PDB file of C-alpha atoms in Angstrom:
ATOM      1  CA  MET A 240     105.841 130.346 123.495  1.00  0.00           C
ATOM      2  CA  ASN A 241     105.920 130.937 127.690  1.00  0.00           C
ATOM      3  CA  ILE A 242     109.562 130.013 129.465  1.00  0.00           C
ATOM      4  CA  VAL A 243     108.946 127.279 130.500  1.00  0.00           C
ATOM      5  CA  ALA A 244     107.631 125.397 127.460  1.00  0.00           C
ATOM      6  CA  LEU A 245     110.950 126.742 125.935  1.00  0.00           C
ATOM      7  CA  LEU A 246     113.113 125.353 128.781  1.00  0.00           C
ATOM      8  CA  GLY A 247     111.575 121.323 127.858  1.00  0.00           C
ATOM      9  CA  LEU A 248     112.046 122.266 124.454  1.00  0.00           C
ATOM     10  CA  VAL A 249     115.932 122.898 124.710  1.00  0.00           C
ATOM     11  CA  LEU A 250     116.088 119.595 127.016  1.00  0.00           C
ATOM     12  CA  ILE A 251     115.163 117.584 124.973  1.00  0.00           C
ATOM     13  CA  THR A 252     116.896 119.008 122.666  1.00  0.00           C
ATOM     14  CA  ALA A 253     119.828 118.292 124.720  1.00  0.00           C
ATOM     15  CA  CYS A 254     118.838 115.119 125.330  1.00  0.00           C
ATOM     16  CA  GLU A 255     118.533 114.081 121.715  1.00  0.00           C
ATOM     17  CA  PHE A 256     122.203 115.696 120.897  1.00  0.00           C
ATOM     18  CA  ASN A 257     123.886 114.007 123.584  1.00  0.00           C
ATOM     19  CA  SER A 258     122.767 110.768 122.896  1.00  0.00           C
ATOM     20  CA  VAL A 259     124.750 110.555 120.210  1.00  0.00           C
ATOM     21  CA  LYS A 260     127.928 109.195 121.833  1.00  0.00           C
ATOM     22  CA  ASP A 261     125.909 106.806 122.603  1.00  0.00           C
ATOM     23  CA  GLN A 262     124.736 105.392 118.987  1.00  0.00           C
ATOM     24  CA  HIS A 263     126.147 101.964 118.452  1.00  0.00           C
ATOM     25  CA  ALA A 264     127.353 101.230 122.450  1.00  0.00           C
ATOM     26  CA  PRO A 265     126.312  98.569 124.011  1.00  0.00           C
ATOM     27  CA  PHE A 266     124.608  98.548 127.605  1.00  0.00           C
ATOM     28  CA  GLY A 267     127.799  98.544 129.303  1.00  0.00           C
ATOM     29  CA  PRO A 268     127.741  97.850 132.882  1.00  0.00           C
ATOM     30  CA  ASP A 269     124.684  98.926 133.718  1.00  0.00           C
ATOM     31  CA  THR A 270     123.287  96.386 131.446  1.00  0.00           C
ATOM     32  CA  VAL A 271     119.564  95.173 130.882  1.00  0.00           C
ATOM     33  CA  ASN A 272     118.431  91.890 131.552  1.00  0.00           C
ATOM     34  CA  SER A 273     117.867  89.971 128.644  1.00  0.00           C
ATOM     35  CA  PRO A 274     114.397  90.734 126.923  1.00  0.00           C
ATOM     36  CA  SER A 275     111.962  88.413 128.768  1.00  0.00           C
ATOM     37  CA  GLN A 276     109.570  88.076 125.741  1.00  0.00           C
ATOM     38  CA  GLY A 277     109.391  87.700 121.946  1.00  0.00           C
ATOM     39  CA  MET A 278     107.651  89.573 119.420  1.00  0.00           C
ATOM     40  CA  ALA A 279     104.141  88.624 118.768  1.00  0.00           C
ATOM     41  CA  THR A 280     103.975  85.946 115.593  1.00  0.00           C
ATOM     42  CA  PRO A 281     103.152  87.810 112.187  1.00  0.00           C
ATOM     43  CA  THR A 282      99.702  86.537 111.449  1.00  0.00           C
ATOM     44  CA  SER A 283     100.664  87.357 107.593  1.00  0.00           C
ATOM     45  CA  LYS A 284     102.055  84.761 105.141  1.00  0.00           C
ATOM     46  CA  LEU A 285     105.356  86.957 105.259  1.00  0.00           C
ATOM     47  CA  ASP A 286     107.602  85.042 107.575  1.00  0.00           C
ATOM     48  CA  ARG A 287     110.405  87.645 108.906  1.00  0.00           C
ATOM     49  CA  LYS A 288     112.852  84.301 109.993  1.00  0.00           C
ATOM     50  CA  THR A 289     112.893  84.192 105.614  1.00  0.00           C
ATOM     51  CA  TYR A 290     114.080  88.073 105.045  1.00  0.00           C
ATOM     52  CA  GLN A 291     117.246  88.818 104.188  1.00  0.00           C
ATOM     53  CA  ILE A 292     118.618  92.510 103.466  1.00  0.00           C
ATOM     54  CA  ASP A 293     120.287  92.672 100.213  1.00  0.00           C
ATOM     55  CA  PRO A 294     123.759  94.234 100.589  1.00  0.00           C
ATOM     56  CA  THR A 295     123.465  95.833  97.209  1.00  0.00           C
ATOM     57  CA  LYS A 296     120.301  98.374  98.512  1.00  0.00           C
ATOM     58  CA  ARG A 297     119.276 100.992  99.918  1.00  0.00           C
ATOM     59  CA  TYR A 298     116.253 100.533 102.273  1.00  0.00           C
ATOM     60  CA  ILE A 299     114.535 103.943 102.817  1.00  0.00           C
ATOM     61  CA  TYR A 300     111.610 103.724 106.373  1.00  0.00           C
ATOM     62  CA  LEU A 301     108.868 106.291 106.008  1.00  0.00           C
ATOM     63  CA  SER A 302     107.489 106.241 109.665  1.00  0.00           C
ATOM     64  CA  PHE A 303     104.503 108.705 110.367  1.00  0.00           C
ATOM     65  CA  ASP A 304     103.911 109.411 113.722  1.00  0.00           C
ATOM     66  CA  ASP A 305     100.700 110.792 115.667  1.00  0.00           C
ATOM     67  CA  GLY A 306      98.183 108.547 114.177  1.00  0.00           C
ATOM     68  CA  PRO A 307      95.490 108.428 113.420  1.00  0.00           C
ATOM     69  CA  TRP A 308      94.971 111.388 112.329  1.00  0.00           C
ATOM     70  CA  LYS A 309      93.879 113.150 108.985  1.00  0.00           C
ATOM     71  CA  GLY A 310      96.008 112.374 106.747  1.00  0.00           C
ATOM     72  CA  THR A 311      96.752 108.457 107.435  1.00  0.00           C
ATOM     73  CA  MET A 312      94.137 107.447 104.945  1.00  0.00           C
ATOM     74  CA  ASP A 313      95.507 109.435 102.056  1.00  0.00           C
ATOM     75  CA  ILE A 314      99.017 108.750 102.849  1.00  0.00           C
ATOM     76  CA  TYR A 315      97.749 104.556 103.007  1.00  0.00           C
ATOM     77  CA  ALA A 316      96.663 105.028  99.560  1.00  0.00           C
ATOM     78  CA  LEU A 317      98.971 107.010  97.884  1.00  0.00           C
ATOM     79  CA  CYS A 318     101.675 104.741  99.253  1.00  0.00           C
ATOM     80  CA  LYS A 319      99.265 101.787  98.094  1.00  0.00           C
ATOM     81  CA  LYS A 320      99.146 103.591  94.868  1.00  0.00           C
ATOM     82  CA  LEU A 321     103.074 104.018  94.416  1.00  0.00           C
ATOM     83  CA  GLY A 322     103.132 100.580  95.578  1.00  0.00           C
ATOM     84  CA  VAL A 323     105.477 101.578  98.928  1.00  0.00           C
ATOM     85  CA  LYS A 324     105.949 100.106 102.321  1.00  0.00           C
ATOM     86  CA  GLY A 325     105.310 102.273 105.191  1.00  0.00           C
ATOM     87  CA  THR A 326     104.800 102.792 108.976  1.00  0.00           C
ATOM     88  CA  PHE A 327     102.582 104.286 111.680  1.00  0.00           C
ATOM     89  CA  LEU A 328     103.331 104.978 114.639  1.00  0.00           C
ATOM     90  CA  MET A 329     100.118 105.775 116.690  1.00  0.00           C
ATOM     91  CA  ILE A 330      98.474 107.360 120.025  1.00  0.00           C
ATOM     92  CA  GLY A 331      96.213 104.640 121.569  1.00  0.00           C
ATOM     93  CA  LEU A 332      94.281 108.029 123.166  1.00  0.00           C
ATOM     94  CA  ASN A 333      93.589 108.863 119.116  1.00  0.00           C
ATOM     95  CA  VAL A 334      92.407 105.575 119.100  1.00  0.00           C
ATOM     96  CA  ASP A 335      90.476 105.036 122.404  1.00  0.00           C
ATOM     97  CA  ASN A 336      86.760 104.762 122.105  1.00  0.00           C
ATOM     98  CA  ARG A 337      86.562 106.121 118.500  1.00  0.00           C
ATOM     99  CA  LYS A 338      84.447 103.071 116.530  1.00  0.00           C
ATOM    100  CA  ASP A 339      86.130 104.948 113.111  1.00  0.00           C
ATOM    101  CA  LYS A 340      89.831 105.464 114.102  1.00  0.00           C
ATOM    102  CA  LYS A 341      89.692 101.741 115.521  1.00  0.00           C
ATOM    103  CA  THR A 342      88.652 100.764 112.256  1.00  0.00           C
ATOM    104  CA  THR A 343      91.391 102.556 110.538  1.00  0.00           C
ATOM    105  CA  VAL A 344      93.947 100.740 112.741  1.00  0.00           C
ATOM    106  CA  GLN A 345      92.430  97.604 112.301  1.00  0.00           C
ATOM    107  CA  LEU A 346      92.701  98.189 108.155  1.00  0.00           C
ATOM    108  CA  LEU A 347      96.400  98.984 108.020  1.00  0.00           C
ATOM    109  CA  LYS A 348      96.906  95.986 110.428  1.00  0.00           C
ATOM    110  CA  GLU A 349      95.163  93.924 107.950  1.00  0.00           C
ATOM    111  CA  SER A 350      97.494  95.530 105.345  1.00  0.00           C
ATOM    112  CA  TYR A 351     101.005  94.153 106.659  1.00  0.00           C
ATOM    113  CA  PRO A 352     103.065  93.402 105.270  1.00  0.00           C
ATOM    114  CA  GLN A 353     102.489  96.878 103.179  1.00  0.00           C
ATOM    115  CA  PHE A 354     101.909  98.410 106.064  1.00  0.00           C
ATOM    116  CA  LEU A 355     103.307  98.081 109.728  1.00  0.00           C
ATOM    117  CA  ILE A 356     101.573  99.664 112.916  1.00  0.00           C
ATOM    118  CA  ALA A 357     103.698 100.441 115.790  1.00  0.00           C
ATOM    119  CA  ASN A 358     103.731 101.967 119.255  1.00  0.00           C
ATOM    120  CA  HIS A 359     104.012 105.605 119.673  1.00  0.00           C
ATOM    121  CA  SER A 360     102.483 105.535 123.431  1.00  0.00           C
ATOM    122  CA  TYR A 361      98.653 105.797 124.825  1.00  0.00           C
ATOM    123  CA  SER A 362      99.309 109.491 126.143  1.00  0.00           C
ATOM    124  CA  HIS A 363     102.014 111.275 123.506  1.00  0.00           C
ATOM    125  CA  ALA A 364     103.457 112.238 127.334  1.00  0.00           C
ATOM    126  CA  GLY A 365     100.719 115.323 127.301  1.00  0.00           C
ATOM    127  CA  SER A 366     103.633 116.452 125.347  1.00  0.00           C
ATOM    128  CA  HIS A 367     105.312 116.978 129.482  1.00  0.00           C
ATOM    129  CA  TYR A 368     108.233 115.120 127.992  1.00  0.00           C
ATOM    130  CA  ILE A 369     110.446 115.838 130.856  1.00  0.00           C
ATOM    131  CA  SER A 370     108.041 115.151 133.864  1.00  0.00           C
ATOM    132  CA  PHE A 371     106.955 112.039 131.698  1.00  0.00           C
ATOM    133  CA  TYR A 372     110.751 110.428 131.035  1.00  0.00           C
ATOM    134  CA  GLN A 373     111.691 111.212 135.015  1.00  0.00           C
ATOM    135  CA  HIS A 374     108.694 108.825 135.735  1.00  0.00           C
ATOM    136  CA  PRO A 375     109.757 105.577 134.323  1.00  0.00           C
ATOM    137  CA  GLU A 376     107.516 103.218 135.618  1.00  0.00           C
ATOM    138  CA  THR A 377     104.551 105.623 134.470  1.00  0.00           C
ATOM    139  CA  ALA A 378     105.708 105.385 131.412  1.00  0.00           C
ATOM    140  CA  PHE A 379     106.231 102.289 130.814  1.00  0.00           C
ATOM    141  CA  ALA A 380     102.659 101.507 131.874  1.00  0.00           C
ATOM    142  CA  ASP A 381     101.577 104.268 129.142  1.00  0.00           C
ATOM    143  CA  PHE A 382     103.347 102.593 126.332  1.00  0.00           C
ATOM    144  CA  LEU A 383     101.885  98.912 127.467  1.00  0.00           C
ATOM    145  CA  LYS A 384      98.701 100.371 127.873  1.00  0.00           C
ATOM    146  CA  ASN A 385      99.092 101.605 124.007  1.00  0.00           C
ATOM    147  CA  GLN A 386     100.084  98.348 123.334  1.00  0.00           C
ATOM    148  CA  ASP A 387      96.722  96.798 124.969  1.00  0.00           C
ATOM    149  CA  ILE A 388      94.763  98.917 122.582  1.00  0.00           C
ATOM    150  CA  LEU A 389      96.527  98.948 119.441  1.00  0.00           C
ATOM    151  CA  THR A 390      98.052  94.902 119.540  1.00  0.00           C
ATOM    152  CA  PRO A 391     100.295  95.729 117.237  1.00  0.00           C
ATOM    153  CA  LEU A 392     102.072  92.869 115.289  1.00  0.00           C
ATOM    154  CA  PHE A 393     105.615  93.547 116.340  1.00  0.00           C
ATOM    155  CA  LYS A 394     107.082  95.161 119.625  1.00  0.00           C
ATOM    156  CA  ILE A 395     108.343  98.230 118.355  1.00  0.00           C
ATOM    157  CA  ILE A 396     107.943 101.726 120.456  1.00  0.00           C
ATOM    158  CA  ARG A 397     108.836 104.789 119.126  1.00  0.00           C
ATOM    159  CA  LEU A 398     109.336 107.534 122.354  1.00  0.00           C
ATOM    160  CA  PRO A 399     107.599 110.655 121.431  1.00  0.00           C
ATOM    161  CA  GLY A 400     109.522 113.426 121.805  1.00  0.00           C
ATOM    162  CA  ASN A 401     113.046 112.201 121.361  1.00  0.00           C
ATOM    163  CA  ASN A 402     115.011 110.454 119.336  1.00  0.00           C
ATOM    164  CA  ALA A 403     116.156 106.570 121.401  1.00  0.00           C
ATOM    165  CA  TRP A 404     117.312 103.272 120.047  1.00  0.00           C
ATOM    166  CA  VAL A 405     117.248 100.239 121.543  1.00  0.00           C
ATOM    167  CA  LEU A 406     118.035  97.218 119.552  1.00  0.00           C
ATOM    168  CA  LYS A 407     118.863  93.866 120.417  1.00  0.00           C
ATOM    169  CA  ASP A 408     122.450  94.888 122.702  1.00  0.00           C
ATOM    170  CA  THR A 409     122.796  98.122 121.359  1.00  0.00           C
ATOM    171  CA  MET A 410     121.340 100.996 123.077  1.00  0.00           C
ATOM    172  CA  ARG A 411     121.370 104.895 121.993  1.00  0.00           C
ATOM    173  CA  ALA A 412     119.549 107.040 124.926  1.00  0.00           C
ATOM    174  CA  CYS A 413     120.873 109.659 126.751  1.00  0.00           C
ATOM    175  CA  GLY A 414     120.192 110.277 130.625  1.00  0.00           C
ATOM    176  CA  LEU A 415     116.725 111.043 130.878  1.00  0.00           C
ATOM    177  CA  VAL A 416     114.870 108.206 128.306  1.00  0.00           C
ATOM    178  CA  ARG A 417     117.306 105.256 129.788  1.00  0.00           C
ATOM    179  CA  PRO A 418     115.769 104.231 132.633  1.00  0.00           C
ATOM    180  CA  VAL A 419     112.353 103.410 130.626  1.00  0.00           C
ATOM    181  CA  CYS A 420     114.075 102.516 127.559  1.00  0.00           C
ATOM    182  CA  LYS A 421     116.147  99.649 129.754  1.00  0.00           C
ATOM    183  CA  LYS A 422     112.231  98.438 131.426  1.00  0.00           C
ATOM    184  CA  LEU A 423     111.362  98.493 127.466  1.00  0.00           C
ATOM    185  CA  TYR A 424     113.874  96.203 126.917  1.00  0.00           C
ATOM    186  CA  SER A 425     113.565  94.049 129.417  1.00  0.00           C
ATOM    187  CA  ALA A 426     109.705  93.329 128.505  1.00  0.00           C
ATOM    188  CA  GLY A 427     110.605  92.703 124.694  1.00  0.00           C
ATOM    189  CA  PHE A 428     110.170  95.878 123.021  1.00  0.00           C
ATOM    190  CA  ASN A 429     112.775  97.355 120.021  1.00  0.00           C
ATOM    191  CA  VAL A 430     112.613 101.146 120.404  1.00  0.00           C
ATOM    192  CA  ILE A 431     113.036 102.800 116.967  1.00  0.00           C
ATOM    193  CA  GLY A 432     114.752 106.858 116.205  1.00  0.00           C
ATOM    194  CA  TRP A 433     114.813 108.112 112.645  1.00  0.00           C
ATOM    195  CA  ASP A 434     117.858 109.423 110.982  1.00  0.00           C
ATOM    196  CA  THR A 435     115.998 112.585 109.619  1.00  0.00           C
ATOM    197  CA  GLU A 436     112.679 114.206 109.975  1.00  0.00           C
ATOM    198  CA  TRP A 437     110.211 115.855 107.408  1.00  0.00           C
ATOM    199  CA  MET A 438     109.463 118.628 109.804  1.00  0.00           C
ATOM    200  CA  PHE A 439     106.557 120.904 109.920  1.00  0.00           C
ATOM    201  CA  ASP A 440     104.772 123.759 110.763  1.00  0.00           C
ATOM    202  CA  HIS A 441     102.695 123.351 114.108  1.00  0.00           C
ATOM    203  CA  LYS A 442     100.260 126.056 113.033  1.00  0.00           C
ATOM    204  CA  THR A 443      99.014 124.643 109.605  1.00  0.00           C
ATOM    205  CA  ALA A 444     100.488 121.318 109.784  1.00  0.00           C
ATOM    206  CA  GLN A 445     102.170 121.918 106.439  1.00  0.00           C
ATOM    207  CA  PRO A 446     105.627 120.591 105.505  1.00  0.00           C
ATOM    208  CA  ILE A 447     108.678 123.148 105.708  1.00  0.00           C
ATOM    209  CA  GLN A 448     111.297 121.170 103.618  1.00  0.00           C
ATOM    210  CA  SER A 449     110.012 120.704  99.692  1.00  0.00           C
ATOM    211  CA  ALA A 450     109.915 117.355  98.002  1.00  0.00           C
ATOM    212  CA  GLN A 451     112.929 117.674  96.170  1.00  0.00           C
ATOM    213  CA  LYS A 452     115.198 118.908  99.637  1.00  0.00           C
ATOM    214  CA  MET A 453     113.939 116.056 101.040  1.00  0.00           C
ATOM    215  CA  ALA A 454     114.585 113.523  98.962  1.00  0.00           C
ATOM    216  CA  SER A 455     118.194 114.632  98.443  1.00  0.00           C
ATOM    217  CA  GLU A 456     118.569 115.063 102.289  1.00  0.00           C
ATOM    218  CA  ILE A 457     117.841 111.029 101.863  1.00  0.00           C
ATOM    219  CA  ASN A 458     120.099 110.445  99.468  1.00  0.00           C
ATOM    220  CA  TYR A 459     123.115 112.423 101.081  1.00  0.00           C
ATOM    221  CA  LEU A 460     122.446 110.384 104.262  1.00  0.00           C
ATOM    222  CA  LEU A 461     122.916 106.873 101.732  1.00  0.00           C
ATOM    223  CA  ASP A 462     125.619 108.100  99.745  1.00  0.00           C
ATOM    224  CA  HIS A 463     127.600 109.407 102.687  1.00  0.00           C
ATOM    225  CA  HIS A 464     127.095 106.497 105.296  1.00  0.00           C
ATOM    226  CA  LEU A 465     125.191 108.962 107.568  1.00  0.00           C
ATOM    227  CA  CYS A 466     122.675 107.035 109.344  1.00  0.00           C
ATOM    228  CA  PHE A 467     122.228 104.688 112.458  1.00  0.00           C
ATOM    229  CA  THR A 468     122.746 102.440 110.214  1.00  0.00           C
ATOM    230  CA  LYS A 469     124.756 102.093 106.898  1.00  0.00           C
ATOM    231  CA  ASN A 470     122.405 102.068 104.016  1.00  0.00           C
ATOM    232  CA  HIS A 471     118.743 101.754 106.338  1.00  0.00           C
ATOM    233  CA  VAL A 472     118.094 105.438 106.646  1.00  0.00           C
ATOM    234  CA  VAL A 473     114.745 105.519 108.866  1.00  0.00           C
ATOM    235  CA  LEU A 474     112.712 109.043 107.658  1.00  0.00           C
ATOM    236  CA  LEU A 475     110.199 111.138 110.531  1.00  0.00           C
ATOM    237  CA  ALA A 476     107.009 112.119 109.556  1.00  0.00           C
ATOM    238  CA  HIS A 477     103.341 112.584 111.106  1.00  0.00           C
ATOM    239  CA  ASP A 478     100.097 111.859 109.287  1.00  0.00           C
ATOM    240  CA  ARG A 479      98.791 115.437 110.144  1.00  0.00           C
ATOM    241  CA  MET A 480     101.433 117.288 107.111  1.00  0.00           C
ATOM    242  CA  PHE A 481      99.310 115.008 104.231  1.00  0.00           C
ATOM    243  CA  GLN A 482      95.391 115.873 104.640  1.00  0.00           C
ATOM    244  CA  HIS A 483      95.472 118.213 101.957  1.00  0.00           C
ATOM    245  CA  PRO A 484      96.062 117.511  98.364  1.00  0.00           C
ATOM    246  CA  ASN A 485      99.201 119.967  97.927  1.00  0.00           C
ATOM    247  CA  GLU A 486     100.757 118.159 100.765  1.00  0.00           C
ATOM    248  CA  LEU A 487     100.110 115.292  99.536  1.00  0.00           C
ATOM    249  CA  ASP A 488     101.518 115.951  96.790  1.00  0.00           C
ATOM    250  CA  SER A 489     104.538 116.467  97.905  1.00  0.00           C
ATOM    251  CA  LEU A 490     105.115 113.057  99.568  1.00  0.00           C
ATOM    252  CA  ASN A 491     103.827 111.934  95.654  1.00  0.00           C
ATOM    253  CA  LYS A 492     106.793 113.648  94.120  1.00  0.00           C
ATOM    254  CA  MET A 493     109.683 112.703  97.035  1.00  0.00           C
ATOM    255  CA  ILE A 494     108.880 109.038  97.151  1.00  0.00           C
ATOM    256  CA  LEU A 495     109.103 109.223  93.012  1.00  0.00           C
ATOM    257  CA  ILE A 496     112.103 110.869  93.062  1.00  0.00           C
ATOM    258  CA  LEU A 497     113.877 108.599  95.266  1.00  0.00           C
ATOM    259  CA  GLN A 498     112.691 105.466  93.119  1.00  0.00           C
ATOM    260  CA  GLN A 499     114.457 106.653  90.263  1.00  0.00           C
ATOM    261  CA  ASN A 500     117.555 105.158  92.142  1.00  0.00           C
ATOM    262  CA  PRO A 501     116.959 101.287  90.999  1.00  0.00           C
ATOM    263  CA  ARG A 502     119.098 100.461  94.974  1.00  0.00           C
ATOM    264  CA  ASN A 503     116.438 102.099  96.691  1.00  0.00           C
ATOM    265  CA  VAL A 504     113.855 100.115  98.385  1.00  0.00           C
ATOM    266  CA  PHE A 505     110.848 101.291 100.567  1.00  0.00           C
ATOM    267  CA  GLU A 506     110.168  99.132 103.871  1.00  0.00           C
ATOM    268  CA  THR A 507     108.145  98.617 106.895  1.00  0.00           C
ATOM    269  CA  LEU A 508     110.542  98.954 110.733  1.00  0.00           C
ATOM    270  CA  ASP A 509     110.152  95.564 111.344  1.00  0.00           C
ATOM    271  CA  HIS A 510     112.663  94.941 108.883  1.00  0.00           C
ATOM    272  CA  TYR A 511     115.476  97.092 110.376  1.00  0.00           C
ATOM    273  CA  PRO A 512     118.437  95.540 111.389  1.00  0.00           C
ATOM    274  CA  GLY A 513     118.548  94.321 114.910  1.00  0.00           C
ATOM    275  CA  ILE A 514     114.728  94.328 115.390  1.00  0.00           C
ATOM    276  CA  ASN A 515     114.154  91.394 118.103  1.00  0.00           C
TER     277      ASN A 515
END
């Protein structure tokens, strides 16, 4: 890794750690305007307004970034078989002008409420995160472009390369991404971060943690109320991690371990508390 890339990684990491100080803090004196637009109305028979969180349950949100990718449809098939829900946060550049990927997106959209697609930017910042967020107008336009391409049911975004949260009147975002977060909020978007990450080897795309370790970490966060929202844990993973049978089996094993606790429920991110 060259020194410029390493410096960028250090700055992004520092930004994420510093943002914990803002957890569940209101916008404060520099508050944004109230959202000017609501979320798109779901076409499914499921009515979000009647959805109720069960306080006796613990909610797990499987979220897969950077798709559609090799592994997207394998995850889809596995989750269908196990009867669990998942959210795919997608990059427009991976879809644009690709008929096969558009077909994947459409299938997932039609599979709601078991599966949800959401906005992970059009360009993924070109992996130049600092310069991307230093130009909030350009970054905002990038997210809008992706929204137009994916046409997801809900206005839910995950920032590439940064763990930020914007939910109703609550924000956790460091200074680098706060300007674009405010613009997104004013346009009616929710920004969803994550509580824990299933990491992967960037050369092989193989998961680093074992299925048992990942399940244990999720249960630990829930048991000790260490999530951004009590009893709700968001797992970040990536589609590319599960493109081979052995890796997909790890996802299968993790889900089966978590299903052993009858309190654990798998949900899509549109049901996360605080979503507009």
